[in-house]
Structures are given as C-alpha cells and as structure tokens.
PDB file of C-alpha atoms in Angstrom:
ATOM      1  CA  UNK A   1     174.265 -61.822  15.683  1.00  0.00           C
ATOM      2  CA  UNK A   2     173.869 -62.018  19.544  1.00  0.00           C
ATOM      3  CA  UNK A   3     174.493 -64.351  22.358  1.00  0.00           C
ATOM      4  CA  UNK A   4     171.248 -65.899  22.413  1.00  0.00           C
ATOM      5  CA  UNK A   5     171.259 -66.256  18.734  1.00  0.00           C
ATOM      6  CA  UNK A   6     174.929 -67.805  18.796  1.00  0.00           C
ATOM      7  CA  UNK A   7     174.268 -70.237  21.798  1.00  0.00           C
ATOM      8  CA  UNK A   8     172.911 -73.094  19.733  1.00  0.00           C
ATOM      9  CA  UNK A   9     176.133 -72.761  17.073  1.00  0.00           C
ATOM     10  CA  UNK A  10     178.392 -72.888  20.263  1.00  0.00           C
ATOM     11  CA  UNK A  11     176.380 -75.730  21.801  1.00  0.00           C
ATOM     12  CA  UNK A  12     177.048 -77.798  18.585  1.00  0.00           C
ATOM     13  CA  UNK A  13     180.427 -76.674  18.610  1.00  0.00           C
ATOM     14  CA  UNK A  14     181.147 -77.835  21.771  1.00  0.00           C
ATOM     15  CA  UNK A  15     178.919 -81.038  21.101  1.00  0.00           C
ATOM     16  CA  UNK A  16     181.492 -81.814  18.356  1.00  0.00           C
ATOM     17  CA  UNK A  17     184.763 -81.392  20.582  1.00  0.00           C
ATOM     18  CA  UNK A  18     182.916 -83.652  23.305  1.00  0.00           C
ATOM     19  CA  UNK A  19     182.066 -86.317  21.191  1.00  0.00           C
ATOM     20  CA  UNK A  20     185.714 -86.471  19.741  1.00  0.00           C
ATOM     21  CA  UNK A  21     187.065 -86.325  23.152  1.00  0.00           C
ATOM     22  CA  UNK A  22     184.764 -89.036  24.404  1.00  0.00           C
ATOM     23  CA  UNK A  23     185.593 -91.281  21.400  1.00  0.00           C
ATOM     24  CA  UNK A  24     189.357 -90.883  21.627  1.00  0.00           C
ATOM     25  CA  UNK A  25     189.041 -91.604  25.668  1.00  0.00           C
ATOM     26  CA  UNK A  26     186.940 -94.560  25.083  1.00  0.00           C
ATOM     27  CA  UNK A  27     189.246 -95.885  22.013  1.00  0.00           C
ATOM     28  CA  UNK A  28     192.395 -95.375  24.352  1.00  0.00           C
ATOM     29  CA  UNK A  29     190.809 -97.265  26.936  1.00  0.00           C
ATOM     30  CA  UNK A  30     189.799-100.250  24.556  1.00  0.00           C
ATOM     31  CA  UNK A  31     186.053 -99.444  25.213  1.00  0.00           C
ATOM     32  CA  UNK A  32     185.756 -99.193  21.218  1.00  0.00           C
ATOM     33  CA  UNK A  33     187.820 -99.629  18.298  1.00  0.00           C
ATOM     34  CA  UNK A  34     189.407 -96.898  16.021  1.00  0.00           C
ATOM     35  CA  UNK A  35     187.107 -97.154  13.123  1.00  0.00           C
ATOM     36  CA  UNK A  36     184.008 -96.589  15.568  1.00  0.00           C
ATOM     37  CA  UNK A  37     185.725 -93.454  17.184  1.00  0.00           C
ATOM     38  CA  UNK A  38     186.486 -92.098  13.994  1.00  0.00           C
ATOM     39  CA  UNK A  39     183.053 -92.768  12.615  1.00  0.00           C
ATOM     40  CA  UNK A  40     181.087 -91.257  15.601  1.00  0.00           C
ATOM     41  CA  UNK A  41     183.521 -88.211  15.320  1.00  0.00           C
ATOM     42  CA  UNK A  42     182.926 -87.879  11.934  1.00  0.00           C
ATOM     43  CA  UNK A  43     179.244 -88.540  11.615  1.00  0.00           C
ATOM     44  CA  UNK A  44     178.945 -85.852  14.204  1.00  0.00           C
ATOM     45  CA  UNK A  45     180.537 -83.408  12.178  1.00  0.00           C
ATOM     46  CA  UNK A  46     178.150 -84.192   9.369  1.00  0.00           C
ATOM     47  CA  UNK A  47     175.300 -83.426  11.464  1.00  0.00           C
ATOM     48  CA  UNK A  48     176.817 -80.292  12.524  1.00  0.00           C
ATOM     49  CA  UNK A  49     177.374 -79.060   9.283  1.00  0.00           C
ATOM     50  CA  UNK A  50     173.673 -79.663   8.211  1.00  0.00           C
ATOM     51  CA  UNK A  51     172.600 -77.822  11.458  1.00  0.00           C
ATOM     52  CA  UNK A  52     174.603 -74.697  10.364  1.00  0.00           C
ATOM     53  CA  UNK A  53     173.687 -75.382   6.756  1.00  0.00           C
ATOM     54  CA  UNK A  54     170.083 -75.334   8.023  1.00  0.00           C
ATOM     55  CA  UNK A  55     170.440 -71.630   9.425  1.00  0.00           C
ATOM     56  CA  UNK A  56     172.123 -70.236   6.332  1.00  0.00           C
ATOM     57  CA  UNK A  57     168.858 -68.893   4.437  1.00  0.00           C
ATOM     58  CA  UNK A  58     168.040 -67.320   8.143  1.00  0.00           C
ATOM     59  CA  UNK A  59     171.175 -64.999   8.112  1.00  0.00           C
ATOM     60  CA  UNK A  60     170.788 -61.393   7.881  1.00  0.00           C
ATOM     61  CA  UNK A  61     170.471 -59.749   4.643  1.00  0.00           C
ATOM     62  CA  UNK A  62     170.861 -56.052   4.186  1.00  0.00           C
ATOM     63  CA  UNK A  63     170.403 -55.392   0.286  1.00  0.00           C
ATOM     64  CA  UNK A  64     168.194 -52.524  -0.133  1.00  0.00           C
ATOM     65  CA  UNK A  65     168.089 -53.021  -3.893  1.00  0.00           C
ATOM     66  CA  UNK A  66     165.190 -55.577  -4.248  1.00  0.00           C
ATOM     67  CA  UNK A  67     167.042 -57.332  -7.618  1.00  0.00           C
ATOM     68  CA  UNK A  68     170.053 -58.019  -5.460  1.00  0.00           C
ATOM     69  CA  UNK A  69     167.935 -58.850  -2.221  1.00  0.00           C
ATOM     70  CA  UNK A  70     166.194 -61.699  -4.562  1.00  0.00           C
ATOM     71  CA  UNK A  71     169.234 -62.889  -5.857  1.00  0.00           C
ATOM     72  CA  UNK A  72     171.007 -62.853  -2.102  1.00  0.00           C
ATOM     73  CA  UNK A  73     168.017 -64.916  -0.905  1.00  0.00           C
ATOM     74  CA  UNK A  74     168.368 -67.356  -3.646  1.00  0.00           C
ATOM     75  CA  UNK A  75     171.966 -68.132  -3.259  1.00  0.00           C
ATOM     76  CA  UNK A  76     171.351 -68.387   0.588  1.00  0.00           C
ATOM     77  CA  UNK A  77     168.587 -70.884  -0.169  1.00  0.00           C
ATOM     78  CA  UNK A  78     170.995 -72.919  -2.681  1.00  0.00           C
ATOM     79  CA  UNK A  79     173.798 -72.722  -0.144  1.00  0.00           C
ATOM     80  CA  UNK A  80     171.410 -73.720   2.849  1.00  0.00           C
ATOM     81  CA  UNK A  81     169.586 -76.667   0.918  1.00  0.00           C
ATOM     82  CA  UNK A  82     173.060 -77.788  -0.385  1.00  0.00           C
ATOM     83  CA  UNK A  83     174.864 -77.763   2.927  1.00  0.00           C
ATOM     84  CA  UNK A  84     171.979 -79.626   4.843  1.00  0.00           C
ATOM     85  CA  UNK A  85     171.852 -82.537   2.138  1.00  0.00           C
ATOM     86  CA  UNK A  86     175.824 -82.887   2.266  1.00  0.00           C
ATOM     87  CA  UNK A  87     175.987 -82.868   5.930  1.00  0.00           C
ATOM     88  CA  UNK A  88     173.229 -85.574   5.972  1.00  0.00           C
ATOM     89  CA  UNK A  89     175.083 -87.482   3.332  1.00  0.00           C
ATOM     90  CA  UNK A  90     178.515 -86.962   5.307  1.00  0.00           C
ATOM     91  CA  UNK A  91     176.876 -88.198   8.323  1.00  0.00           C
ATOM     92  CA  UNK A  92     175.129 -91.313   6.880  1.00  0.00           C
ATOM     93  CA  UNK A  93     178.186 -92.297   4.701  1.00  0.00           C
ATOM     94  CA  UNK A  94     180.634 -92.309   7.976  1.00  0.00           C
ATOM     95  CA  UNK A  95     177.570 -94.020   9.765  1.00  0.00           C
ATOM     96  CA  UNK A  96     176.930 -96.876   7.248  1.00  0.00           C
ATOM     97  CA  UNK A  97     179.574 -97.098   4.398  1.00  0.00           C
ATOM     98  CA  UNK A  98     182.713 -98.824   4.118  1.00  0.00           C
ATOM     99  CA  UNK A  99     185.547 -96.920   5.499  1.00  0.00           C
ATOM    100  CA  UNK A 100     187.193 -96.271   2.067  1.00  0.00           C
ATOM    101  CA  UNK A 101     184.386 -95.485   0.458  1.00  0.00           C
ATOM    102  CA  UNK A 102     183.078 -93.119   3.065  1.00  0.00           C
ATOM    103  CA  UNK A 103     186.359 -91.442   3.074  1.00  0.00           C
ATOM    104  CA  UNK A 104     186.366 -90.606  -0.710  1.00  0.00           C
ATOM    105  CA  UNK A 105     182.652 -90.026  -0.880  1.00  0.00           C
ATOM    106  CA  UNK A 106     182.120 -87.966   1.678  1.00  0.00           C
ATOM    107  CA  UNK A 107     184.755 -85.419   0.439  1.00  0.00           C
ATOM    108  CA  UNK A 108     183.068 -85.641  -2.707  1.00  0.00           C
ATOM    109  CA  UNK A 109     179.676 -84.722  -1.375  1.00  0.00           C
ATOM    110  CA  UNK A 110     181.213 -81.617   0.929  1.00  0.00           C
ATOM    111  CA  UNK A 111     183.403 -80.639  -2.095  1.00  0.00           C
ATOM    112  CA  UNK A 112     180.218 -80.453  -4.547  1.00  0.00           C
ATOM    113  CA  UNK A 113     178.161 -78.573  -2.275  1.00  0.00           C
ATOM    114  CA  UNK A 114     180.970 -76.060  -1.625  1.00  0.00           C
ATOM    115  CA  UNK A 115     181.337 -75.733  -5.377  1.00  0.00           C
ATOM    116  CA  UNK A 116     177.862 -75.636  -5.773  1.00  0.00           C
ATOM    117  CA  UNK A 117     176.944 -72.708  -3.593  1.00  0.00           C
ATOM    118  CA  UNK A 118     180.091 -70.868  -4.585  1.00  0.00           C
ATOM    119  CA  UNK A 119     179.604 -71.368  -8.281  1.00  0.00           C
ATOM    120  CA  UNK A 120     175.718 -70.174  -7.769  1.00  0.00           C
ATOM    121  CA  UNK A 121     176.684 -67.246  -5.648  1.00  0.00           C
ATOM    122  CA  UNK A 122     179.068 -65.834  -7.874  1.00  0.00           C
ATOM    123  CA  UNK A 123     176.486 -66.198 -10.759  1.00  0.00           C
ATOM    124  CA  UNK A 124     174.002 -64.461  -8.960  1.00  0.00           C
ATOM    125  CA  UNK A 125     176.607 -61.747  -8.041  1.00  0.00           C
ATOM    126  CA  UNK A 126     177.473 -61.173 -11.848  1.00  0.00           C
ATOM    127  CA  UNK A 127     173.796 -60.807 -12.801  1.00  0.00           C
ATOM    128  CA  UNK A 128     173.481 -58.434 -10.283  1.00  0.00           C
ATOM    129  CA  UNK A 129     176.310 -56.578 -11.195  1.00  0.00           C
ATOM    130  CA  UNK A 130     175.347 -56.822 -15.075  1.00  0.00           C
ATOM    131  CA  UNK A 131     171.995 -55.422 -14.308  1.00  0.00           C
ATOM    132  CA  UNK A 132     173.963 -52.677 -12.632  1.00  0.00           C
ATOM    133  CA  UNK A 133     175.937 -51.971 -15.926  1.00  0.00           C
ATOM    134  CA  UNK A 134     172.647 -51.927 -17.839  1.00  0.00           C
ATOM    135  CA  UNK A 135     170.709 -49.862 -15.774  1.00  0.00           C
ATOM    136  CA  UNK A 136     173.808 -47.286 -15.773  1.00  0.00           C
ATOM    137  CA  UNK A 137     174.119 -47.452 -19.337  1.00  0.00           C
ATOM    138  CA  UNK A 138     170.640 -46.645 -19.668  1.00  0.00           C
ATOM    139  CA  UNK A 139     170.541 -43.949 -17.415  1.00  0.00           C
ATOM    140  CA  UNK A 140     173.550 -42.363 -19.118  1.00  0.00           C
ATOM    141  CA  UNK A 141     172.383 -43.083 -22.843  1.00  0.00           C
TER     142      UNK A 141
ATOM    143  CA  UNK B   1     158.483 -74.297  16.992  1.00  0.00           C
ATOM    144  CA  UNK B   2     154.693 -73.961  18.208  1.00  0.00           C
ATOM    145  CA  UNK B   3     154.993 -70.503  16.244  1.00  0.00           C
ATOM    146  CA  UNK B   4     155.996 -71.880  13.165  1.00  0.00           C
ATOM    147  CA  UNK B   5     153.402 -74.647  13.130  1.00  0.00           C
ATOM    148  CA  UNK B   6     150.686 -72.119  13.848  1.00  0.00           C
ATOM    149  CA  UNK B   7     151.923 -69.704  10.913  1.00  0.00           C
ATOM    150  CA  UNK B   8     152.368 -72.699   8.528  1.00  0.00           C
ATOM    151  CA  UNK B   9     148.659 -74.077   9.788  1.00  0.00           C
ATOM    152  CA  UNK B  10     146.977 -71.459   7.389  1.00  0.00           C
ATOM    153  CA  UNK B  11     146.941 -71.471   3.592  1.00  0.00           C
ATOM    154  CA  UNK B  12     146.802 -67.595   3.315  1.00  0.00           C
ATOM    155  CA  UNK B  13     150.067 -67.635   5.444  1.00  0.00           C
ATOM    156  CA  UNK B  14     151.565 -70.453   3.415  1.00  0.00           C
ATOM    157  CA  UNK B  15     150.695 -68.563   0.052  1.00  0.00           C
ATOM    158  CA  UNK B  16     152.304 -65.629   1.352  1.00  0.00           C
ATOM    159  CA  UNK B  17     155.712 -67.638   1.970  1.00  0.00           C
ATOM    160  CA  UNK B  18     155.051 -69.119  -1.579  1.00  0.00           C
ATOM    161  CA  UNK B  19     155.131 -65.477  -3.065  1.00  0.00           C
ATOM    162  CA  UNK B  20     158.150 -64.355  -1.114  1.00  0.00           C
ATOM    163  CA  UNK B  21     159.861 -67.385  -2.248  1.00  0.00           C
ATOM    164  CA  UNK B  22     160.251 -65.402  -5.850  1.00  0.00           C
ATOM    165  CA  UNK B  23     162.025 -62.385  -3.993  1.00  0.00           C
ATOM    166  CA  UNK B  24     161.256 -59.612  -1.671  1.00  0.00           C
ATOM    167  CA  UNK B  25     157.539 -57.718  -1.806  1.00  0.00           C
ATOM    168  CA  UNK B  26     156.216 -54.938  -0.501  1.00  0.00           C
ATOM    169  CA  UNK B  27     152.890 -55.216   1.945  1.00  0.00           C
ATOM    170  CA  UNK B  28     150.855 -53.692  -1.127  1.00  0.00           C
ATOM    171  CA  UNK B  29     152.007 -56.256  -3.599  1.00  0.00           C
ATOM    172  CA  UNK B  30     151.295 -59.117  -1.317  1.00  0.00           C
ATOM    173  CA  UNK B  31     148.204 -57.894  -0.277  1.00  0.00           C
ATOM    174  CA  UNK B  32     146.840 -57.252  -3.975  1.00  0.00           C
ATOM    175  CA  UNK B  33     146.953 -61.531  -4.612  1.00  0.00           C
ATOM    176  CA  UNK B  34     144.326 -61.893  -1.205  1.00  0.00           C
ATOM    177  CA  UNK B  35     140.649 -60.433  -1.744  1.00  0.00           C
ATOM    178  CA  UNK B  36     140.797 -59.730   2.179  1.00  0.00           C
ATOM    179  CA  UNK B  37     141.012 -56.461   4.054  1.00  0.00           C
ATOM    180  CA  UNK B  38     144.241 -54.686   4.855  1.00  0.00           C
ATOM    181  CA  UNK B  39     143.812 -55.592   8.772  1.00  0.00           C
ATOM    182  CA  UNK B  40     143.477 -59.360   8.322  1.00  0.00           C
ATOM    183  CA  UNK B  41     146.657 -59.231   5.845  1.00  0.00           C
ATOM    184  CA  UNK B  42     148.088 -57.324   8.585  1.00  0.00           C
ATOM    185  CA  UNK B  43     147.348 -60.114  11.410  1.00  0.00           C
ATOM    186  CA  UNK B  44     148.890 -62.396   9.010  1.00  0.00           C
ATOM    187  CA  UNK B  45     151.985 -60.528   8.207  1.00  0.00           C
ATOM    188  CA  UNK B  46     152.123 -60.377  12.385  1.00  0.00           C
ATOM    189  CA  UNK B  47     151.660 -64.162  12.950  1.00  0.00           C
ATOM    190  CA  UNK B  48     154.750 -64.540   9.952  1.00  0.00           C
ATOM    191  CA  UNK B  49     157.263 -61.960  11.795  1.00  0.00           C
ATOM    192  CA  UNK B  50     156.084 -63.585  15.266  1.00  0.00           C
ATOM    193  CA  UNK B  51     157.298 -67.004  14.113  1.00  0.00           C
ATOM    194  CA  UNK B  52     160.596 -65.559  12.508  1.00  0.00           C
ATOM    195  CA  UNK B  53     159.699 -66.427   9.058  1.00  0.00           C
ATOM    196  CA  UNK B  54     159.649 -63.222   7.371  1.00  0.00           C
ATOM    197  CA  UNK B  55     162.003 -60.137   7.726  1.00  0.00           C
ATOM    198  CA  UNK B  56     160.514 -56.719   7.246  1.00  0.00           C
ATOM    199  CA  UNK B  57     162.470 -53.351   6.008  1.00  0.00           C
ATOM    200  CA  UNK B  58     161.005 -50.373   5.741  1.00  0.00           C
ATOM    201  CA  UNK B  59     161.770 -48.546   2.618  1.00  0.00           C
ATOM    202  CA  UNK B  60     160.321 -44.943   2.632  1.00  0.00           C
ATOM    203  CA  UNK B  61     156.644 -45.603   3.248  1.00  0.00           C
ATOM    204  CA  UNK B  62     156.963 -49.073   1.792  1.00  0.00           C
ATOM    205  CA  UNK B  63     157.038 -51.926   4.047  1.00  0.00           C
ATOM    206  CA  UNK B  64     159.278 -54.660   2.332  1.00  0.00           C
ATOM    207  CA  UNK B  65     158.884 -58.393   3.111  1.00  0.00           C
ATOM    208  CA  UNK B  66     161.873 -60.957   2.783  1.00  0.00           C
ATOM    209  CA  UNK B  67     161.615 -64.645   3.142  1.00  0.00           C
ATOM    210  CA  UNK B  68     163.398 -66.084   6.275  1.00  0.00           C
ATOM    211  CA  UNK B  69     163.064 -69.640   6.175  1.00  0.00           C
ATOM    212  CA  UNK B  70     165.520 -72.337   7.332  1.00  0.00           C
ATOM    213  CA  UNK B  71     165.877 -75.449   5.225  1.00  0.00           C
ATOM    214  CA  UNK B  72     163.827 -77.355   7.963  1.00  0.00           C
ATOM    215  CA  UNK B  73     161.034 -74.586   7.847  1.00  0.00           C
ATOM    216  CA  UNK B  74     160.860 -74.724   3.799  1.00  0.00           C
ATOM    217  CA  UNK B  75     160.854 -78.667   4.131  1.00  0.00           C
ATOM    218  CA  UNK B  76     157.569 -78.020   6.381  1.00  0.00           C
ATOM    219  CA  UNK B  77     156.091 -75.285   4.186  1.00  0.00           C
ATOM    220  CA  UNK B  78     156.416 -77.739   1.357  1.00  0.00           C
ATOM    221  CA  UNK B  79     155.053 -80.974   3.620  1.00  0.00           C
ATOM    222  CA  UNK B  80     152.419 -78.799   4.720  1.00  0.00           C
ATOM    223  CA  UNK B  81     151.437 -77.898   0.556  1.00  0.00           C
ATOM    224  CA  UNK B  82     151.750 -81.423  -0.329  1.00  0.00           C
ATOM    225  CA  UNK B  83     149.599 -83.081   2.005  1.00  0.00           C
ATOM    226  CA  UNK B  84     146.016 -81.759   1.127  1.00  0.00           C
ATOM    227  CA  UNK B  85     146.705 -78.480   2.488  1.00  0.00           C
ATOM    228  CA  UNK B  86     147.722 -76.772  -0.672  1.00  0.00           C
ATOM    229  CA  UNK B  87     147.473 -72.910  -0.386  1.00  0.00           C
ATOM    230  CA  UNK B  88     145.190 -73.542  -3.898  1.00  0.00           C
ATOM    231  CA  UNK B  89     142.362 -75.465  -2.151  1.00  0.00           C
ATOM    232  CA  UNK B  90     141.562 -72.655   0.199  1.00  0.00           C
ATOM    233  CA  UNK B  91     138.826 -69.853  -0.534  1.00  0.00           C
ATOM    234  CA  UNK B  92     140.392 -66.918  -2.232  1.00  0.00           C
ATOM    235  CA  UNK B  93     139.299 -64.634   0.733  1.00  0.00           C
ATOM    236  CA  UNK B  94     141.686 -66.942   2.924  1.00  0.00           C
ATOM    237  CA  UNK B  95     138.628 -68.489   5.078  1.00  0.00           C
ATOM    238  CA  UNK B  96     138.363 -72.156   5.652  1.00  0.00           C
ATOM    239  CA  UNK B  97     136.150 -74.173   2.841  1.00  0.00           C
ATOM    240  CA  UNK B  98     132.597 -75.120   4.351  1.00  0.00           C
ATOM    241  CA  UNK B  99     132.114 -78.658   4.418  1.00  0.00           C
ATOM    242  CA  UNK B 100     129.182 -79.933   2.508  1.00  0.00           C
ATOM    243  CA  UNK B 101     126.191 -81.755   4.865  1.00  0.00           C
ATOM    244  CA  UNK B 102     126.768 -85.060   5.835  1.00  0.00           C
ATOM    245  CA  UNK B 103     130.589 -84.817   5.749  1.00  0.00           C
ATOM    246  CA  UNK B 104     132.743 -85.240   8.626  1.00  0.00           C
ATOM    247  CA  UNK B 105     136.177 -83.119   9.081  1.00  0.00           C
TER     248      UNK B 105
END
C-alpha cells in the first residue's frame, strides 16, 4: 500500500480522533451532555469500521493457485460485507438506541462480524489445505 | 467514481464481473461466454481495469482476471442488475437491444 492509497484511511483515523476530541471539549464546557459525546464518538467509530470493511475485498491477493485465489476472494467478500453491515449497525445503534441497549447490542454485532469472518476464513483455509492433501495423495498414488 | 459508473453501465462488463464472482478466470475463459470479438472483449477488460474493478495477473501465457470490487461497488453492481439493466436482458453479442417502432427510450 502506497501513501496515496493509505491517505483515506489515515484521514478516517484522524476524523475519529478529531470527533472524540471535539466531543470531549464540548462536554467539558457543558455544550453537550456526556451521553451525546459518547454517542457521537462511538457512532463515528461505527462509520469508520464500515469504511474499512468496504475496502477489505479490494485488498491485494497474490495466490497463484486458482482454488486458493477463489477461497481467498470469497473470504475477503464475506469479511467486507460483515464488517460494513456491522459498522453501519454499530453506528445506528449508538446514534439512536437507548444507551444500555446500544452498549450490549453493538458489542454483539461487532463480535458476530469478527466471529463470522474468522470462522469463514478458517473454513476456507481448511478446504484449501484438504484439497492440497488430496492433490498430493493423488500425485503420490 | 465516474469510471466505476461507466464500467457498470454496460451489460457485458456487468456479466464479466458476475462471472468473476465465482472465482478468478483467464481472459480466454471469460471471452468464451460472449460471442464477441477478442478486441471488443479486450476493450471491455481495459475499462474494468481502468475503473479498478478487476485485478490482472500474468501466469505464463495466460492472463488471469480477479474480482476487485469493494462492498459499495458490489452493491452498485447488484442495483444495476436489479433495476432493469440485468445482463440477461442484453443481446448475446453485447450490443444494446434495438427499440421497436413507436417506442421511446
């Protein structure tokens, strides 16, 4: 990844820090309540997660083996979609849901996305390994 | 983003992207699905590459294309296919469908 490609992600990270700093400053000066500051910061975090998730399927994949490339592509698509949807849900929950509900539900949503992505990736990797073993066995036998 | 919309506006290019969803394919394998000349297919591939929707790897003599869609671009592809622009509605040669007399576009 070169500087030009990394710029949007660095801007996003900067935005997240800026929103948190502005919200803290506004809260400290009694311009907004503490719950608004928390909601603004965490909802922005959800949008940033969705932005990062959007780029996952576009990331570089250097598999030479077509079967592995296919599995890697599908794993990246599943990861991308799950993180985008989780990020949007996280942002929506922190923007609109009651704080207690948002606290629990947002954790469940993001944890589900992580488990789904990891689970699918491990499953896809295992399939690739099994196909390698079968190919090796056939070649030996 | 204009390049992406331009690439997704054509039914043949959308069909190429739908085929690549199944996994990476060589240029020859992709071309086999379309009764169009190789230069025409090359032009379609060039538009997709320019829009950064596909990735190209050379493996010996074969040129392998891989899908490189972000989630947003994939959603746009889905919308383009859903709202009356499905690749199946296009002529098999990839040219636009001719309008009947008395109809308006």
